[in-house]
């Protein structure tokens, strides 16, 4: 049983560019949440997708957007990248929008230069 | 503001000793608490959870204690092993929300 997978593993971008990160949830899960983890910090919630819609959003600007596909996989898009967007981006999946159990993927390390 | 935080940023223990990692939370509306372990280069891994209607929950070598009076959460690891070396995060969840709220983390180092 595959767990949560994310791609790519690492990514280097330049300020002002756009980036797309991808996540495939654990088998049987239908909800995907995205988190940003700065170095030495705990993960910070970006948003959650359920039934292909953004259901909840954290305190992030609208440069951060996402999408969920019919197969429950999800993308995180960040436009107009800033140096401060450099972080580990984590995807977590769960079954049901309000589920207590969230399983995390290995993350995508984004570096903005 | 409302947050989940940790008392100690680093903890160094001898192999075989017991470890205790502490966490404070500020929102009494939280009804679910989780401890995650994060090794270098990996995503957070679920360790153990506890609901707000419980005071204690035990797993394999781990115990979580919840003191709602002082809004305190702790993770006890028995017979700490080198493989336990990692950063540990506590997180809270509120029934009405889908997201987890994480603290900053405690780095546990196990000396052989």
PDB file of C-alpha atoms in Angstrom, chain A residues 11-21 36 61 63-64 76-87 89 110-113:
ATOM      1  CA  UNK A  11      13.393  22.177  -6.767  1.00  0.00           C
ATOM      2  CA  UNK A  12      15.380  25.346  -7.324  1.00  0.00           C
ATOM      3  CA  UNK A  13      13.638  28.415  -8.717  1.00  0.00           C
ATOM      4  CA  UNK A  14      14.427  32.090  -9.209  1.00  0.00           C
ATOM      5  CA  UNK A  15      12.525  34.975  -7.643  1.00  0.00           C
ATOM      6  CA  UNK A  16       9.458  35.884  -9.660  1.00  0.00           C
ATOM      7  CA  UNK A  17       9.051  32.463 -11.209  1.00  0.00           C
ATOM      8  CA  UNK A  18       6.119  30.116 -10.726  1.00  0.00           C
ATOM      9  CA  UNK A  19       6.226  26.573  -9.369  1.00  0.00           C
ATOM     10  CA  UNK A  20       3.897  23.565  -9.273  1.00  0.00           C
ATOM     11  CA  UNK A  21       4.224  20.815  -6.699  1.00  0.00           C
ATOM     12  CA  UNK A  36       4.749  24.874   4.495  1.00  0.00           C
ATOM     13  CA  UNK A  61      -1.523  35.065   0.194  1.00  0.00           C
ATOM     14  CA  UNK A  63      -0.077  33.671  -4.718  1.00  0.00           C
ATOM     15  CA  UNK A  64      -0.590  30.214  -3.267  1.00  0.00           C
ATOM     16  CA  UNK A  76       0.122  23.340  -5.148  1.00  0.00           C
ATOM     17  CA  UNK A  77       0.977  26.363  -7.274  1.00  0.00           C
ATOM     18  CA  UNK A  78       2.996  29.331  -6.104  1.00  0.00           C
ATOM     19  CA  UNK A  79       3.269  32.422  -8.300  1.00  0.00           C
ATOM     20  CA  UNK A  80       5.734  35.301  -8.175  1.00  0.00           C
ATOM     21  CA  UNK A  81       8.126  33.398  -5.931  1.00  0.00           C
ATOM     22  CA  UNK A  82       9.858  35.250  -3.095  1.00  0.00           C
ATOM     23  CA  UNK A  83      13.018  34.280  -1.264  1.00  0.00           C
ATOM     24  CA  UNK A  84      10.842  33.677   1.792  1.00  0.00           C
ATOM     25  CA  UNK A  85       8.960  30.940  -0.025  1.00  0.00           C
ATOM     26  CA  UNK A  86      12.000  28.692   0.354  1.00  0.00           C
ATOM     27  CA  UNK A  87      10.786  25.840   2.549  1.00  0.00           C
ATOM     28  CA  UNK A  89       6.275  21.789   1.315  1.00  0.00           C
ATOM     29  CA  UNK A 110      11.862  24.358  -2.642  1.00  0.00           C
ATOM     30  CA  UNK A 111      14.772  26.766  -2.820  1.00  0.00           C
ATOM     31  CA  UNK A 112      14.211  30.233  -4.247  1.00  0.00           C
ATOM     32  CA  UNK A 113      17.339  32.133  -5.282  1.00  0.00           C
TER      33      UNK A 113
END
